[in-house]
Amino acid sequence: MATSLQIKDHWAEQRLFTRRVIVAGLLVFALSGIVVARLAQLQIAEYDYFSAQSQGNRIRVQPAPPTRGLIFDRNGQVLAENIPTYQLELTPEQVPDLDATLEQLAAADLIAADDVPELKSLISSHRRFDSVAIRQRLDDETVARFAVDRPRFPGVEIRARLTRAYPLGKAIAHAVGYVGGISVADRQALDSRDYAGTALVGKVGVERGYEDALHGNVGHADVLVNARGRMIEVLDRDAPEPGNDLILTLDAETQLTAWEAMAGRRGAVVAIDPRNGEVLVLVSTPAYDPNGISAGLTRKDFRTLQEDPDRPLFNRAVRGAYPPGSTIKPVLGLAGLDYDFLNPEERHYCGGFYRLPGKSHRYRDWKPAGHGPMDLHNAIAQSCDVYFYALATEMGIERMAMFLRRFGLGADTGVDIPGEKPGLVPDPGWKRAAFSRREDQVWFPGETVIAGIGQGYMLTTPMQLAHLSATIAARGKRFQPTLLKGFRDPETNSTRLLEPESLPTVEIKEDLDWDRIISAMNAVLQGERGTARSVGMDAPFTMAGKSGTAQVFTVAQDEEYDADEVAERMRDHALFIAFAPLENPSIAVAVVIENGESGSRAAAPVARAVMENYLEKVL
Amino acid sequence: MSALAGNSRTADISALARLLSGLHLDGLLLMGIAVTMSIGTLAVYSAVGQNDALVMNQLTRMAAALVAMLIMAQLDPAWLRRLSPWVYMAGLALLGLVLVSGDVGGGAQRWLDLGVRFQPSEIMKLGVPLMVAWVLHDRPLPPSFLMIVTCLALIMIPVALIALQPDLGTAIMITASGGAAIFLAGIGVRYLIGAGASALVALPALWYFVMHDYQKRRVLTLFDPDSDPLGAGYHIIQSKIAIGSGGLFGKGWLNGTQGQLEFLPERSTDFIFAVIGEEFGLLGALTVLLVYLAIVGRGLYIAATAQETFGRLLAGSISLTFFFYVFVNTGMVTGLLPVVGVPLPLISMGGTSMVTLLAGFGILMSIQTHRKLLAR
């Protein structure tokens, strides 16, 4: 073989290997020497120091949890604060028999028996010498009862801790959110160092979205303890840095107005300042009491909330997806103008229904007798369906979808509340991907027709509709909706306000087209034949709006209601978008009322009440 | 031969020697292992709070590991050589399987459940030195550049798979075992310098692109443990207090406050050396180190006197890797090295690594006891 040139020289290899083994041996000695030197340093040279640290008394590092930042509205009203309450804490290493102790605590009615398995896994996820909160917000009676039984429960103590309180309760629940005990799942997502000693973490809403800013930085104390772990003296303290206070864009008073206007309804109200994207109102009804929920509900109470058919835990403002109905018409009208499918002055005859060429199916107008001859202005003001059926068919679904997406529909708005839903702007491409059966994947011309009045597959959230309304008000200028106005440093009281964040502007070829659309929307509320003129006529300021009605197709099969209840839930959803005043739009609103039947009659008054309350203060 | 009727003591010794050589065991190595395990059992007994059940478990694992050693010692090195590539390939396949469908434990995906739960990375601790020794055994040494590159690739593939799990400690140990084999094969000094230089260059890349946050934190904490006294720094602070307060003679068995009062985390596993330092003092710690050095020395002697290249490289690599374990663990416990999960060999509580270690010693014994008399 050619490789025979490379002959193995066994003796040379053996000598080479031996040399290497000797080198390796020397290395082993050298490295061992380092370890020996280190041991000598620790055990002889620094013996006194380490001995003192370990002798008799011992040092234990205790976390000093930071104080959670407060939350204010834009005018300085407190939305979330910290109040001292008593809680029951358990230190695993001081409890002789954990299972028995938890059982006895449950028997003495100090914790709920249902919660025991969850508590066990929570306790096992902590270090043995860290105390774990097992029940929060004890009332005086429970504190007294525990005091009597205390000798029976070594390792279980009552401690005063700061807990969270929300003075406005349910009205701000879905905007601000709430904090709750750190679950095992939370624990995996959080940095355990930062949360040593902290019992609460933001669960939803702003409390969750700005958890990092609110939380602050953990400090620690080197504590001298005796052999049984009892604290004797604090040696060294590294103070925690409290979390930042948040100044929200919300206006608490207007928020309450919206909340009261929605009393007894299921739905949502969102108001945005069109000039900067600041969210002024975010209401979702019904709501839960954030005070109760962050006090730690028992499993049973929480299940009751979860199983309530009105879904009080569901944040309709950012997660509720509804067909926009006729509220989409102003945007489609604008699209028609910008794509040159419309002459605004040209009239089309509305005879009460629309037929696709060569088809017999009638797409009916909401007004059976028809609106007669309609131009764009009146088609919006009177919400003529036939006009928009025809416009949609001419433009085609793809152009419509493209234009709607420029207003932020079909995508998360990016508002700073976690868990937002993107809604849906349907087009043939979406349908192909969304359905598996070939016959379901076809886009039918009839689906384009009903998309013209915001029905069919199209879905929007109240947050998206408010953003859309604000975009029209600002004539295409778009701002990132946000609930955060700025931060306040609790130590120096200095505030840092955030700049509004611009989003891509909706560019329209002719600026006059904005005027046409806004004027038509003004006529909805303040024109002679507007659909919501009864709401807008006597207003002390100018405003523009558009009503909408969304069909409810289905009721879940497994729900049980009496006949009246089912009928109520079959009614159409009522929607309304609006902004005011026209001279300098300062507030844009979207209102959705589930099964409210009529956008003009049910939703428009809520929108007006919200705008009026806010404008009274700022104008 | 004239001392046939010598005193009974020499007769006993030669009987023992015959028994050992019949079982293909090396007496000196066995003695070192036995002494280490005995000290280890005492330390574990103290560290687990005198929990008899846990100590019995540990003794059972030791027995299983000794059986593994006995089996490996019977395998002729020539056999082992032929098996090497297959062991390596099987290990590689299992590592791939772990990444696809392994069980997650402690945030990392290391375990595989094929009837018994085990970590395939353990196989590679022997698989890699076997493979490198197999590749180099019939080539002229020192190895050519091409051979070095081949060996490096064979090392880095499993190492990368293990680092992905992520299990940095094992990845480092396996790199070391392969590197030791290449070094002993006589790799040129200029390559060594080149490797050192490129390692220095690669370090920042490793830091920014490969290491996880928790790994970075461990490194940073090493330089300033007080910066993070609640997290990674806690281990180092408590471990140093334990060792330092042990002084020259120690606080006495079962009397170490740091360990007994549970200040010291992971005291029966990765941080057992701190318990030894606290309870047996500097003298105890030095004794343990000396026994380790004796084992390593015996291993290197076996390597130096082995007859075949395969056996030489394998024995040398196993011995040096064993030392590397000792160094990394004691370095980490004394606060010289970052906290990587490397147990103190033969002492730390835990099963899988014990079996692998003793299987390695079985191989050493096999190399020592399967000598061909003709060659001399």
Coordinates of N, CA, C and O in Angstrom, one line a residue, chain A residues 164-293:
Chain A
R164 N -52.3 44.2 48.1 CA -52.8 45.2 47.1 C -54.2 45.5 47.2 O -55.1 44.7 47.5
A165 N -54.6 46.8 47.1 CA -56.0 47.2 47.2 C -56.3 48.1 46.0 O -55.4 48.9 45.5
Y166 N -57.5 48.0 45.5 CA -57.9 48.7 44.3 C -59.2 49.5 44.7 O -60.3 49.0 44.7
P167 N -59.0 50.8 45.0 CA -60.1 51.6 45.5 C -61.3 51.6 44.6 O -62.5 51.7 45.1
L168 N -61.1 51.6 43.3 CA -62.3 51.7 42.4 C -62.9 50.3 42.1 O -63.8 50.3 41.3
G169 N -62.3 49.3 42.6 CA -62.9 48.0 42.5 C -63.2 47.5 41.1 O -62.3 47.7 40.2
K170 N -64.4 47.0 40.8 CA -64.7 46.4 39.6 C -64.6 47.3 38.4 O -64.3 46.8 37.2
A171 N -64.8 48.6 38.6 CA -64.8 49.5 37.4 C -63.5 49.6 36.7 O -63.5 49.8 35.5
I172 N -62.4 49.3 37.4 CA -61.1 49.4 36.7 C -60.5 48.0 36.5 O -59.4 47.8 36.1
A173 N -61.2 46.9 36.9 CA -60.7 45.6 37.0 C -59.9 45.2 35.7 O -58.8 44.7 35.7
H174 N -60.6 45.3 34.5 CA -60.1 44.8 33.3 C -58.9 45.7 32.8 O -58.2 45.2 31.9
A175 N -58.8 46.9 33.2 CA -57.7 47.8 32.7 C -56.5 47.5 33.6 O -55.4 47.3 33.1
V176 N -56.7 47.7 34.9 CA -55.5 47.6 35.8 C -55.1 46.2 36.1 O -54.0 45.8 36.2
G177 N -56.1 45.3 36.1 CA -55.8 43.8 36.3 C -55.7 43.6 37.8 O -56.3 44.4 38.6
Y178 N -55.0 42.6 38.2 CA -54.9 42.3 39.6 C -53.6 41.5 39.9 O -53.0 41.0 38.9
V179 N -53.2 41.5 41.1 CA -52.0 40.6 41.5 C -52.5 39.4 42.2 O -53.6 39.5 42.8
G180 N -51.8 38.4 42.2 CA -52.2 37.2 42.9 C -50.9 36.4 43.4 O -49.8 36.8 43.1
G181 N -51.2 35.4 44.2 CA -50.1 34.6 44.7 C -49.3 34.0 43.6 O -49.8 33.7 42.5
I182 N -48.0 33.8 43.8 CA -47.1 33.3 42.8 C -47.3 31.8 42.6 O -47.0 31.1 43.5
S183 N -47.9 31.4 41.5 CA -48.2 30.0 41.3 C -46.9 29.3 40.9 O -45.9 29.9 40.6
V184 N -47.0 27.9 40.8 CA -45.8 27.2 40.4 C -45.5 27.5 38.9 O -44.3 27.6 38.6
A185 N -46.5 27.8 38.1 CA -46.2 28.1 36.7 C -45.5 29.5 36.7 O -44.6 29.7 35.9
D186 N -46.0 30.5 37.5 CA -45.4 31.8 37.5 C -43.9 31.6 37.9 O -43.0 32.3 37.3
R187 N -43.7 30.8 38.9 CA -42.3 30.6 39.5 C -41.3 30.2 38.4 O -40.2 30.6 38.4
Q188 N -41.8 29.4 37.4 CA -40.9 29.0 36.4 C -40.6 30.1 35.4 O -39.5 30.1 34.8
A189 N -41.5 31.0 35.3 CA -41.3 32.1 34.3 C -40.5 33.2 34.9 O -39.9 34.0 34.2
L190 N -40.5 33.4 36.2 CA -39.9 34.5 36.9 C -38.5 34.2 37.3 O -38.1 33.0 37.5
D191 N -37.7 35.2 37.5 CA -36.3 35.0 38.1 C -36.5 34.8 39.6 O -36.9 35.8 40.3
S192 N -36.2 33.7 40.1 CA -36.5 33.4 41.5 C -35.8 34.3 42.4 O -36.2 34.5 43.5
R193 N -34.6 34.8 42.0 CA -33.9 35.7 42.9 C -34.7 37.0 43.2 O -34.8 37.5 44.3
D194 N -35.2 37.5 42.0 CA -35.9 38.8 42.2 C -37.2 38.7 43.0 O -37.7 39.7 43.5
Y195 N -37.7 37.5 43.1 CA -39.0 37.3 43.8 C -38.8 36.6 45.1 O -39.8 36.2 45.7
A196 N -37.6 36.5 45.6 CA -37.4 35.9 46.9 C -38.1 36.8 47.9 O -37.9 38.0 47.9
G197 N -39.0 36.3 48.7 CA -39.7 37.1 49.7 C -40.9 37.8 49.2 O -41.6 38.4 50.0
T198 N -41.1 37.8 47.9 CA -42.3 38.4 47.4 C -43.4 37.4 47.2 O -43.1 36.3 46.8
A199 N -44.6 37.8 47.6 CA -45.7 36.8 47.6 C -46.6 37.0 46.4 O -47.4 36.1 46.0
L200 N -46.6 38.2 45.8 CA -47.6 38.6 44.8 C -47.0 38.9 43.5 O -45.9 39.5 43.5
V201 N -47.7 38.6 42.4 CA -47.2 39.0 41.1 C -48.4 39.4 40.3 O -49.5 38.9 40.5
G202 N -48.2 40.3 39.3 CA -49.2 40.7 38.4 C -49.7 39.6 37.6 O -49.0 38.8 37.0
K203 N -51.1 39.4 37.5 CA -51.6 38.3 36.8 C -52.2 38.7 35.5 O -52.0 38.0 34.5
V204 N -52.9 39.8 35.4 CA -53.5 40.3 34.1 C -53.5 41.8 34.1 O -53.1 42.4 35.1
G205 N -53.8 42.4 33.0 CA -54.0 43.8 32.9 C -52.6 44.5 33.0 O -51.6 44.0 32.7
V206 N -52.7 45.8 33.4 CA -51.5 46.6 33.6 C -50.6 46.0 34.6 O -49.3 46.0 34.5
E207 N -51.1 45.4 35.7 CA -50.4 44.8 36.7 C -49.4 43.7 36.1 O -48.3 43.5 36.6
R208 N -49.9 43.0 35.1 CA -49.1 42.0 34.4 C -48.2 42.6 33.4 O -47.0 42.3 33.3
G209 N -48.8 43.5 32.6 CA -48.0 44.1 31.5 C -46.8 44.9 31.9 O -45.7 44.9 31.3
Y210 N -46.9 45.5 33.1 CA -45.7 46.3 33.6 C -45.2 45.7 34.9 O -44.7 46.4 35.8
E211 N -45.2 44.4 35.0 CA -44.8 43.7 36.2 C -43.3 44.1 36.5 O -43.0 44.4 37.6
D212 N -42.5 44.1 35.5 CA -41.0 44.4 35.7 C -40.9 45.8 36.4 O -40.1 45.9 37.3
A213 N -41.6 46.8 35.9 CA -41.4 48.1 36.4 C -42.0 48.2 37.8 O -41.4 48.9 38.7
L214 N -43.1 47.6 38.0 CA -43.8 47.7 39.3 C -43.1 47.0 40.4 O -43.1 47.4 41.5
H215 N -42.4 45.9 40.0 CA -41.9 45.0 41.0 C -40.7 45.6 41.8 O -40.7 45.5 43.0
G216 N -39.8 46.3 41.1 CA -38.6 46.8 41.8 C -37.5 45.8 42.0 O -37.6 44.7 41.3
N217 N -36.5 46.1 42.8 CA -35.4 45.1 42.9 C -35.3 44.7 44.4 O -35.3 45.5 45.3
V218 N -35.1 43.4 44.5 CA -35.0 42.8 45.8 C -33.8 43.2 46.6 O -32.7 43.3 46.0
G219 N -33.9 43.4 47.8 CA -32.7 43.7 48.7 C -32.5 42.4 49.5 O -33.2 41.5 49.4
H220 N -31.5 42.5 50.4 CA -31.3 41.4 51.3 C -30.7 41.9 52.6 O -30.1 42.9 52.7
A221 N -30.9 41.1 53.6 CA -30.4 41.4 54.9 C -29.6 40.2 55.4 O -30.0 39.0 55.3
D222 N -28.3 40.4 55.9 CA -27.6 39.3 56.5 C -28.0 39.2 58.0 O -27.8 40.2 58.7
V223 N -28.6 38.1 58.3 CA -29.3 38.1 59.6 C -28.6 37.0 60.5 O -28.2 35.9 60.0
L224 N -28.3 37.4 61.7 CA -27.7 36.4 62.6 C -28.8 35.6 63.3 O -29.7 36.1 63.8
V225 N -28.6 34.3 63.1 CA -29.6 33.4 63.7 C -29.0 32.4 64.7 O -27.8 32.1 64.5
N226 N -29.7 31.9 65.6 CA -29.1 30.9 66.5 C -29.3 29.5 65.9 O -29.8 29.4 64.7
A227 N -28.8 28.5 66.6 CA -28.8 27.2 66.0 C -30.2 26.7 65.6 O -30.3 25.8 64.7
R228 N -31.2 27.2 66.2 CA -32.6 26.8 65.8 C -33.2 27.6 64.7 O -34.3 27.5 64.3
G229 N -32.4 28.6 64.2 CA -32.8 29.4 63.1 C -33.6 30.6 63.5 O -34.1 31.3 62.6
R230 N -33.6 30.9 64.8 CA -34.3 32.1 65.2 C -33.4 33.4 65.0 O -32.3 33.3 65.3
M231 N -34.0 34.5 64.6 CA -33.3 35.6 64.3 C -32.8 36.3 65.5 O -33.5 36.4 66.5
I232 N -31.5 36.8 65.5 CA -31.0 37.4 66.7 C -30.7 38.9 66.4 O -31.0 39.8 67.1
E233 N -30.0 39.1 65.3 CA -29.6 40.5 64.9 C -29.4 40.6 63.4 O -29.0 39.7 62.7
V234 N -29.7 41.8 62.9 CA -29.5 42.1 61.5 C -28.1 42.7 61.4 O -27.8 43.7 62.0
L235 N -27.2 42.0 60.6 CA -25.8 42.5 60.5 C -25.6 43.5 59.4 O -25.0 44.5 59.6
D236 N -26.2 43.2 58.3 CA -26.0 44.0 57.1 C -27.2 44.1 56.3 O -27.9 43.1 56.2
R237 N -27.5 45.2 55.7 CA -28.7 45.4 55.0 C -28.4 46.0 53.7 O -27.7 46.9 53.6
D238 N -29.0 45.4 52.6 CA -28.9 46.0 51.3 C -30.4 46.3 51.0 O -31.2 45.4 50.6
A239 N -30.8 47.6 51.1 CA -32.2 47.9 51.0 C -32.7 47.6 49.6 O -32.0 47.8 48.6
P240 N -34.0 47.2 49.6 CA -34.6 46.9 48.3 C -34.9 48.2 47.6 O -35.1 49.2 48.2
E241 N -34.9 48.2 46.3 CA -35.4 49.3 45.5 C -36.8 49.2 45.2 O -37.2 48.2 44.5
P242 N -37.7 50.1 45.7 CA -39.1 49.9 45.4 C -39.4 50.0 43.9 O -38.6 50.6 43.2
G243 N -40.5 49.4 43.5 CA -40.9 49.4 42.1 C -41.3 50.8 41.7 O -41.7 51.7 42.6
N244 N -41.3 51.1 40.5 CA -41.8 52.4 40.0 C -43.3 52.5 40.1 O -44.0 51.6 39.9
D245 N -43.8 53.7 40.4 CA -45.2 54.0 40.3 C -45.5 54.2 38.9 O -44.7 54.7 38.1
L246 N -46.7 53.8 38.5 CA -47.2 54.0 37.1 C -48.2 55.1 37.1 O -49.1 55.2 37.9
I247 N -48.1 56.0 36.1 CA -49.1 57.0 35.9 C -49.8 56.5 34.6 O -49.2 56.5 33.5
L248 N -51.1 56.1 34.7 CA -51.8 55.6 33.5 C -52.4 56.8 32.8 O -52.6 57.9 33.3
T249 N -52.8 56.5 31.5 CA -53.5 57.4 30.7 C -55.0 57.5 31.0 O -55.7 58.4 30.6
L250 N -55.5 56.5 31.8 CA -56.9 56.4 32.1 C -57.4 57.7 32.8 O -56.6 58.2 33.6
D251 N -58.6 58.0 32.6 CA -59.3 59.1 33.4 C -60.3 58.4 34.3 O -61.3 57.9 33.8
A252 N -60.0 58.3 35.5 CA -60.8 57.5 36.4 C -62.3 57.9 36.4 O -63.2 57.1 36.4
E253 N -62.5 59.2 36.4 CA -63.9 59.7 36.4 C -64.7 59.3 35.2 O -65.8 58.8 35.3
T254 N -64.0 59.5 34.0 CA -64.7 59.1 32.8 C -64.9 57.5 32.7 O -65.9 57.0 32.3
Q255 N -63.9 56.9 33.3 CA -63.9 55.4 33.4 C -65.2 55.0 34.2 O -65.9 54.1 33.8
L256 N -65.4 55.7 35.3 CA -66.6 55.4 36.2 C -67.9 55.7 35.4 O -68.8 55.0 35.5
T257 N -67.8 56.8 34.7 CA -69.0 57.2 33.9 C -69.3 56.0 32.9 O -70.5 55.6 32.8
A258 N -68.3 55.5 32.2 CA -68.5 54.4 31.3 C -69.0 53.2 32.0 O -70.0 52.5 31.5
W259 N -68.4 52.9 33.1 CA -68.8 51.7 33.9 C -70.3 51.8 34.3 O -71.0 50.8 34.2
E260 N -70.7 53.0 34.8 CA -72.1 53.2 35.2 C -73.0 53.1 34.0 O -74.1 52.5 34.1
A261 N -72.6 53.7 32.9 CA -73.5 53.6 31.7 C -73.6 52.2 31.2 O -74.6 51.9 30.5
M262 N -72.7 51.3 31.5 CA -72.8 49.9 31.0 C -73.4 49.0 32.1 O -73.4 47.8 31.9
A263 N -73.9 49.6 33.2 CA -74.5 48.8 34.3 C -75.5 47.8 33.7 O -76.4 48.1 32.9
G264 N -75.4 46.5 34.1 CA -76.3 45.5 33.7 C -76.1 45.0 32.3 O -76.8 44.1 31.8
R265 N -75.1 45.5 31.6 CA -74.8 45.1 30.2 C -73.6 44.2 30.2 O -72.7 44.3 31.0
R266 N -73.5 43.4 29.1 CA -72.3 42.7 28.8 C -71.7 43.5 27.6 O -72.3 43.6 26.6
G267 N -70.4 43.9 27.7 CA -69.8 44.6 26.6 C -68.6 45.3 27.0 O -67.9 44.9 28.1
A268 N -68.2 46.3 26.2 CA -66.9 46.9 26.5 C -67.0 48.4 26.0 O -67.7 48.7 25.0
V269 N -66.2 49.2 26.6 CA -66.1 50.6 26.2 C -64.6 50.9 26.2 O -63.9 50.7 27.1
V270 N -64.1 51.4 25.0 CA -62.7 51.9 25.0 C -62.7 53.3 24.4 O -63.3 53.6 23.4
A271 N -61.9 54.2 25.1 CA -61.8 55.5 24.6 C -60.3 55.9 24.4 O -59.5 55.5 25.3
I272 N -60.0 56.5 23.3 CA -58.6 56.8 23.0 C -58.5 58.3 22.7 O -59.4 58.8 22.0
D273 N -57.4 59.0 23.1 CA -57.1 60.3 22.6 C -56.5 60.2 21.3 O -55.4 59.7 21.1
P274 N -57.2 60.7 20.2 CA -56.7 60.5 18.8 C -55.3 61.3 18.6 O -54.7 61.0 17.6
R275 N -55.0 62.2 19.5 CA -53.8 63.0 19.3 C -52.5 62.3 19.7 O -51.4 62.7 19.4
N276 N -52.7 61.2 20.5 CA -51.5 60.6 21.0 C -51.6 59.1 21.3 O -50.7 58.5 21.8
G277 N -52.8 58.6 21.2 CA -53.0 57.1 21.4 C -53.2 56.8 22.8 O -53.3 55.6 23.2
E278 N -53.3 57.8 23.7 CA -53.6 57.5 25.1 C -55.0 56.9 25.4 O -55.9 57.4 24.9
V279 N -55.0 55.7 26.0 CA -56.3 55.1 26.3 C -56.9 55.8 27.5 O -56.3 55.7 28.6
L280 N -58.1 56.4 27.3 CA -58.7 57.2 28.4 C -59.6 56.3 29.2 O -59.8 56.5 30.4
V281 N -60.3 55.4 28.5 CA -61.2 54.5 29.2 C -61.0 53.1 28.7 O -60.8 52.9 27.5
L282 N -61.1 52.1 29.6 CA -61.1 50.7 29.2 C -62.0 50.0 30.1 O -61.6 49.7 31.3
V283 N -63.2 49.7 29.7 CA -64.2 49.1 30.6 C -64.6 47.8 29.9 O -64.8 47.8 28.7
S284 N -64.7 46.8 30.7 CA -65.3 45.5 30.2 C -66.3 45.1 31.2 O -65.9 45.0 32.4
T285 N -67.5 44.8 30.8 CA -68.5 44.4 31.8 C -69.1 43.0 31.4 O -69.1 42.7 30.2
P286 N -69.5 42.2 32.4 CA -69.3 42.4 33.8 C -67.9 42.2 34.2 O -67.1 41.7 33.4
A287 N -67.5 42.6 35.4 CA -66.2 42.5 35.9 C -66.1 41.7 37.2 O -67.2 41.5 37.8
Y288 N -65.0 41.4 37.6 CA -64.8 40.8 38.9 C -64.2 41.8 39.9 O -63.8 42.9 39.5
D289 N -64.2 41.5 41.2 CA -63.7 42.5 42.1 C -62.2 42.2 42.3 O -61.8 41.1 42.8
P290 N -61.3 43.1 41.8 CA -59.9 42.8 41.9 C -59.4 42.7 43.4 O -58.4 42.0 43.6
N291 N -60.1 43.3 44.3 CA -59.6 43.2 45.7 C -59.8 41.8 46.2 O -58.9 41.2 46.8
G292 N -61.0 41.2 45.9 CA -61.2 39.9 46.3 C -60.3 38.9 45.7 O -59.7 38.0 46.4
I293 N -60.0 39.0 44.4 CA -59.3 38.0 43.7 C -57.8 38.1 44.1 O -57.1 37.1 44.2

